[in-house]
Amino acid sequence: QVQLVESGGGSVQAGGSLKLSCAASGDSFSSCEMGWYRQAPGKERELVSNINSDGAKRYTDSVKGRFTISRNNAKNTVYLQMNSLKTEDTAVYYCAAKTLRKRAWYSSILDCPPQPQYWGQGTQVTVSS
């Protein structure tokens, strides 16, 4: 059974820092992307950052230069270091992960799906002014 367990959320003042961690279990995640999404009240969930198997990283524009994603494949863990937090970063943050799956039911080729298959329960990040 796949599980993604997040930790590290909390309340902080603007300009502060938090580090989120997500420990994945139940499968191997080293071949595909892991990442972080967030959902603020009244808004749709958005991709914050992801990191693929070879370490390439992507960030949404609003967090570039402030957030850093990293992963430890040996521990099936992904991290999000968040610095210079702003009130607009307030949201529930979700860890997301992909694992290899068959490209089609008739195919023996394995690849990473376009969207994450697994999600954490979410951790609240609140930034106050």
Coordinates of N, CA and C in Angstrom, one line a residue:
Q1 N 0.8 -1.2 0.0 CA 0.0 0.0 0.0 C 0.9 1.2 0.0
V2 N 0.7 2.1 -1.0 CA 1.5 3.3 -1.1 C 1.0 4.3 -0.1
Q3 N 1.9 5.0 0.6 CA 1.6 6.1 1.5 C 2.6 7.2 1.3
L4 N 2.1 8.4 1.3 CA 2.9 9.6 1.3 C 2.6 10.3 2.6
V5 N 3.6 10.5 3.5 CA 3.4 11.2 4.7 C 4.2 12.5 4.8
E6 N 3.5 13.6 4.9 CA 4.1 14.9 5.0 C 4.3 15.3 6.4
S7 N 5.3 16.2 6.5 CA 5.5 16.8 7.8 C 6.2 18.1 7.6
G8 N 6.2 19.0 8.6 CA 7.0 20.2 8.6 C 6.1 21.5 8.4
G9 N 4.8 21.3 8.2 CA 4.0 22.5 8.1 C 3.9 23.2 9.4
G10 N 3.2 24.4 9.3 CA 3.0 25.2 10.6 C 2.8 26.6 10.3
S11 N 2.9 27.4 11.3 CA 2.6 28.8 11.2 C 3.9 29.6 11.4
V12 N 4.1 30.6 10.5 CA 5.3 31.4 10.6 C 5.0 32.8 10.2
Q13 N 5.8 33.7 10.6 CA 5.6 35.1 10.1 C 6.2 35.3 8.8
A14 N 5.7 36.3 8.1 CA 6.3 36.7 6.8 C 7.8 36.9 6.9
G15 N 8.5 36.3 5.9 CA 10.0 36.4 5.9 C 10.6 35.2 6.6
G16 N 9.8 34.4 7.2 CA 10.4 33.2 7.9 C 10.5 32.0 6.9
S17 N 10.9 30.9 7.5 CA 11.2 29.7 6.7 C 10.5 28.5 7.3
L18 N 10.3 27.5 6.5 CA 9.8 26.2 6.9 C 10.4 25.2 5.9
K19 N 10.5 24.0 6.4 CA 10.9 22.9 5.5 C 9.9 21.8 5.6
L20 N 9.4 21.4 4.5 CA 8.4 20.3 4.4 C 9.2 19.1 4.0
S21 N 8.7 17.9 4.5 CA 9.3 16.6 4.1 C 8.1 15.7 3.8
C22 N 8.4 14.8 2.8 CA 7.4 13.8 2.4 C 8.1 12.5 2.3
A23 N 7.7 11.6 3.1 CA 8.3 10.2 3.1 C 7.3 9.3 2.4
A24 N 7.8 8.7 1.3 CA 6.9 7.8 0.5 C 7.3 6.3 0.8
S25 N 6.3 5.5 0.8 CA 6.5 4.0 1.1 C 5.5 3.2 0.3
G26 N 5.9 1.9 0.1 CA 5.0 1.0 -0.6 C 5.3 0.8 -2.0
D27 N 6.3 1.5 -2.6 CA 6.7 1.3 -4.0 C 8.0 2.0 -4.2
S28 N 8.5 1.9 -5.4 CA 9.8 2.6 -5.7 C 9.4 3.9 -6.4
F29 N 9.9 5.0 -6.0 CA 9.6 6.3 -6.6 C 10.8 6.9 -7.3
S30 N 11.9 6.2 -7.3 CA 13.2 6.8 -7.7 C 13.2 7.1 -9.2
S31 N 12.3 6.4 -10.0 CA 12.4 6.6 -11.4 C 11.5 7.7 -12.0
C32 N 10.7 8.3 -11.2 CA 9.7 9.3 -11.6 C 9.7 10.5 -10.8
E33 N 9.0 11.5 -11.2 CA 8.9 12.8 -10.5 C 8.3 12.7 -9.1
M34 N 8.7 13.5 -8.2 CA 8.1 13.8 -7.0 C 7.9 15.3 -6.9
G35 N 6.9 15.7 -6.2 CA 6.7 17.2 -6.2 C 5.8 17.6 -5.1
W36 N 5.6 18.9 -5.1 CA 4.7 19.6 -4.1 C 3.7 20.5 -4.9
Y37 N 2.4 20.3 -4.4 CA 1.3 21.2 -4.9 C 0.8 21.9 -3.7
R38 N 0.0 23.0 -3.9 CA -0.6 23.7 -2.9 C -2.0 24.1 -3.3
Q39 N -2.9 24.3 -2.3 CA -4.2 24.8 -2.5 C -4.6 25.8 -1.5
A40 N -4.8 27.0 -1.9 CA -5.2 28.1 -1.0 C -6.7 28.1 -1.0
P41 N -7.3 28.7 0.1 CA -8.8 28.7 0.2 C -9.4 29.4 -1.0
G42 N -10.3 28.8 -1.6 CA -11.0 29.4 -2.8 C -10.3 29.4 -4.1
K43 N -9.1 28.7 -4.1 CA -8.3 28.6 -5.3 C -8.1 27.1 -5.7
E44 N -7.7 26.9 -6.9 CA -7.5 25.6 -7.4 C -6.1 25.2 -7.0
R45 N -5.9 23.9 -6.9 CA -4.6 23.3 -6.5 C -3.6 23.6 -7.6
E46 N -2.4 24.0 -7.3 CA -1.4 24.4 -8.3 C -0.1 23.7 -7.9
L47 N 0.7 23.4 -9.0 CA 2.0 22.9 -8.8 C 2.9 23.9 -8.3
V48 N 3.6 23.6 -7.2 CA 4.6 24.5 -6.6 C 6.0 24.2 -7.2
S49 N 6.4 22.9 -7.1 CA 7.7 22.5 -7.6 C 7.7 21.0 -7.8
N50 N 8.5 20.5 -8.7 CA 8.7 19.1 -8.8 C 10.2 18.8 -9.2
I51 N 10.6 17.6 -9.0 CA 11.9 17.2 -9.3 C 11.9 15.8 -9.9
N52 N 12.6 15.6 -11.0 CA 12.5 14.3 -11.7 C 13.6 13.4 -11.2
S53 N 13.7 12.2 -11.8 CA 14.6 11.2 -11.3 C 16.1 11.6 -11.5
D54 N 16.4 12.5 -12.5 CA 17.8 12.8 -12.6 C 18.1 14.2 -11.9
G55 N 17.1 14.7 -11.1 CA 17.4 15.9 -10.4 C 17.0 17.2 -11.0
A56 N 16.4 17.1 -12.2 CA 16.0 18.4 -12.8 C 14.8 18.9 -12.0
K57 N 14.8 20.2 -11.8 CA 13.8 20.8 -10.9 C 12.9 21.8 -11.7
R58 N 11.7 22.0 -11.3 CA 10.8 23.0 -11.9 C 10.1 23.7 -10.7
Y59 N 9.9 25.0 -10.9 CA 9.3 25.8 -9.9 C 8.2 26.7 -10.6
T60 N 7.1 26.9 -9.9 CA 6.2 27.9 -10.3 C 6.9 29.3 -10.1
D61 N 6.5 30.3 -11.0 CA 7.2 31.5 -11.0 C 7.2 32.2 -9.6
S62 N 6.1 32.1 -8.9 CA 6.0 32.9 -7.7 C 6.9 32.4 -6.5
V63 N 7.5 31.2 -6.7 CA 8.4 30.7 -5.6 C 9.8 30.7 -6.0
K64 N 10.1 31.0 -7.3 CA 11.5 30.9 -7.8 C 12.4 31.8 -7.0
G65 N 13.5 31.3 -6.6 CA 14.5 32.0 -5.7 C 14.2 32.0 -4.3
R66 N 13.0 31.5 -3.9 CA 12.7 31.4 -2.5 C 12.6 29.9 -2.0
F67 N 12.1 29.1 -2.8 CA 11.9 27.7 -2.5 C 12.9 26.8 -3.1
T68 N 13.3 25.7 -2.5 CA 14.2 24.7 -3.1 C 13.7 23.3 -2.8
I69 N 13.6 22.6 -3.9 CA 13.1 21.2 -3.8 C 14.3 20.3 -3.8
S70 N 14.3 19.2 -3.1 CA 15.3 18.2 -3.2 C 14.7 16.8 -2.9
R71 N 15.5 15.8 -3.2 CA 15.0 14.5 -2.9 C 16.1 13.5 -2.5
N72 N 15.8 12.5 -1.8 CA 16.7 11.5 -1.4 C 16.1 10.2 -1.8
N73 N 16.6 9.7 -2.9 CA 16.0 8.4 -3.5 C 16.2 7.2 -2.6
A74 N 17.3 7.2 -1.9 CA 17.5 6.0 -1.0 C 16.4 6.0 0.1
K75 N 15.9 7.2 0.5 CA 14.9 7.2 1.5 C 13.5 7.5 1.0
N76 N 13.4 7.5 -0.4 CA 12.0 7.8 -1.0 C 11.4 9.0 -0.4
T77 N 12.2 10.1 -0.2 CA 11.8 11.3 0.5 C 12.0 12.5 -0.4
V78 N 11.1 13.4 -0.4 CA 11.2 14.7 -1.1 C 11.0 15.8 -0.1
Y79 N 11.8 16.9 -0.3 CA 11.8 18.0 0.6 C 11.4 19.3 -0.1
L80 N 10.9 20.2 0.6 CA 10.7 21.6 0.1 C 11.1 22.6 1.2
Q81 N 12.3 23.2 0.9 CA 12.8 24.3 1.8 C 12.1 25.6 1.3
M82 N 11.4 26.2 2.2 CA 10.7 27.4 1.8 C 11.3 28.6 2.7
N83 N 11.9 29.5 2.0 CA 12.4 30.7 2.6 C 11.7 32.0 2.2
S84 N 11.9 33.0 2.9 CA 11.3 34.3 2.6 C 9.8 34.2 2.3
L85 N 9.1 33.5 3.2 CA 7.7 33.2 3.0 C 6.9 34.5 3.0
K86 N 5.9 34.4 2.2 CA 4.9 35.5 2.0 C 3.5 35.1 2.5
T87 N 2.7 36.0 2.8 CA 1.3 35.7 3.2 C 0.6 34.9 2.1
E88 N 1.0 35.2 0.8 CA 0.3 34.5 -0.3 C 0.8 33.1 -0.4
D89 N 1.7 32.7 0.4 CA 2.2 31.2 0.3 C 1.3 30.4 1.2
T90 N 0.4 31.0 2.0 CA -0.5 30.3 2.9 C -1.4 29.4 2.1
A91 N -1.4 28.1 2.4 CA -2.1 27.1 1.7 C -1.9 25.7 2.4
V92 N -2.7 24.8 1.9 CA -2.4 23.4 2.3 C -1.4 22.8 1.2
Y93 N -0.4 22.3 1.6 CA 0.7 21.8 0.7 C 0.6 20.3 0.6
Y94 N 0.6 19.7 -0.6 CA 0.4 18.3 -0.8 C 1.6 17.8 -1.5
C95 N 2.1 16.7 -1.0 CA 3.2 15.9 -1.7 C 2.5 15.0 -2.8
A96 N 3.2 14.9 -3.9 CA 2.7 14.0 -5.0 C 3.8 13.2 -5.6
A97 N 3.4 12.0 -6.0 CA 4.5 11.1 -6.5 C 3.9 10.3 -7.6
K98 N 4.9 9.9 -8.5 CA 4.5 9.0 -9.6 C 5.4 7.7 -9.5
T99 N 4.9 6.6 -9.9 CA 5.6 5.4 -10.1 C 5.5 4.9 -11.5
L100 N 6.4 4.1 -11.9 CA 6.4 3.5 -13.2 C 5.1 2.6 -13.4
R101 N 4.5 2.7 -14.6 CA 3.4 1.9 -14.9 C 3.4 1.6 -16.3
K102 N 2.7 0.5 -16.7 CA 2.7 0.1 -18.1 C 2.1 1.2 -19.0
R103 N 2.7 1.5 -20.1 CA 2.3 2.5 -21.0 C 0.9 2.2 -21.5
A104 N 0.5 1.0 -21.7 CA -0.8 0.6 -22.1 C -1.0 -0.9 -21.6
W105 N -2.2 -1.3 -21.5 CA -2.5 -2.6 -21.0 C -1.9 -3.7 -21.8
Y106 N -1.6 -3.5 -23.1 CA -1.1 -4.5 -23.9 C 0.4 -4.3 -24.1
S107 N 1.0 -3.3 -23.4 CA 2.4 -3.0 -23.6 C 3.2 -3.5 -22.4
S108 N 4.4 -3.9 -22.6 CA 5.3 -4.2 -21.6 C 6.3 -3.1 -21.2
I109 N 6.1 -2.0 -21.9 CA 6.9 -0.8 -21.7 C 6.4 0.0 -20.4
L110 N 7.4 0.3 -19.5 CA 7.0 1.0 -18.3 C 7.5 2.5 -18.5
D111 N 6.6 3.4 -18.1 CA 7.0 4.8 -18.0 C 6.3 5.5 -16.9
C112 N 6.7 6.8 -16.8 CA 6.0 7.6 -15.7 C 4.8 8.2 -16.3
P113 N 3.7 8.2 -15.5 CA 2.4 8.8 -16.0 C 2.5 10.3 -16.1
P114 N 1.7 11.0 -16.8 CA 1.7 12.4 -16.9 C 1.3 13.1 -15.6
Q115 N 0.4 12.5 -14.8 CA 0.0 13.1 -13.6 C 0.3 12.2 -12.4
P116 N 0.5 12.8 -11.2 CA 0.8 11.9 -10.1 C -0.3 10.9 -9.8
Q117 N 0.1 9.8 -9.4 CA -0.9 8.8 -9.0 C -1.2 8.8 -7.5
Y118 N -0.2 9.3 -6.7 CA -0.3 9.3 -5.3 C -0.2 10.6 -4.7
W119 N -0.9 10.8 -3.6 CA -1.0 12.1 -2.9 C -0.9 11.9 -1.4
G120 N -0.2 12.9 -0.8 CA -0.2 12.9 0.7 C -1.5 13.5 1.2
Q121 N -1.6 13.6 2.5 CA -2.9 14.0 3.1 C -2.9 15.6 3.2
G122 N -1.8 16.2 3.0 CA -1.7 17.7 3.0 C -1.2 18.2 4.4
T123 N -0.5 19.2 4.3 CA 0.0 19.9 5.6 C -0.2 21.4 5.4
Q124 N -0.7 22.0 6.5 CA -1.1 23.4 6.4 C 0.1 24.3 6.6
V125 N 0.3 25.3 5.8 CA 1.3 26.3 5.9 C 0.6 27.6 6.0
T126 N 0.8 28.3 7.1 CA 0.2 29.6 7.4 C 1.2 30.7 7.6
V127 N 1.2 31.7 6.8 CA 2.2 32.8 6.9 C 1.4 34.0 7.2
S128 N 1.8 34.6 8.4 CA 1.1 35.8 8.9 C 2.0 37.1 8.7
S129 N 1.3 38.2 8.5 CA 2.1 39.4 8.3 C 2.5 40.1 9.6

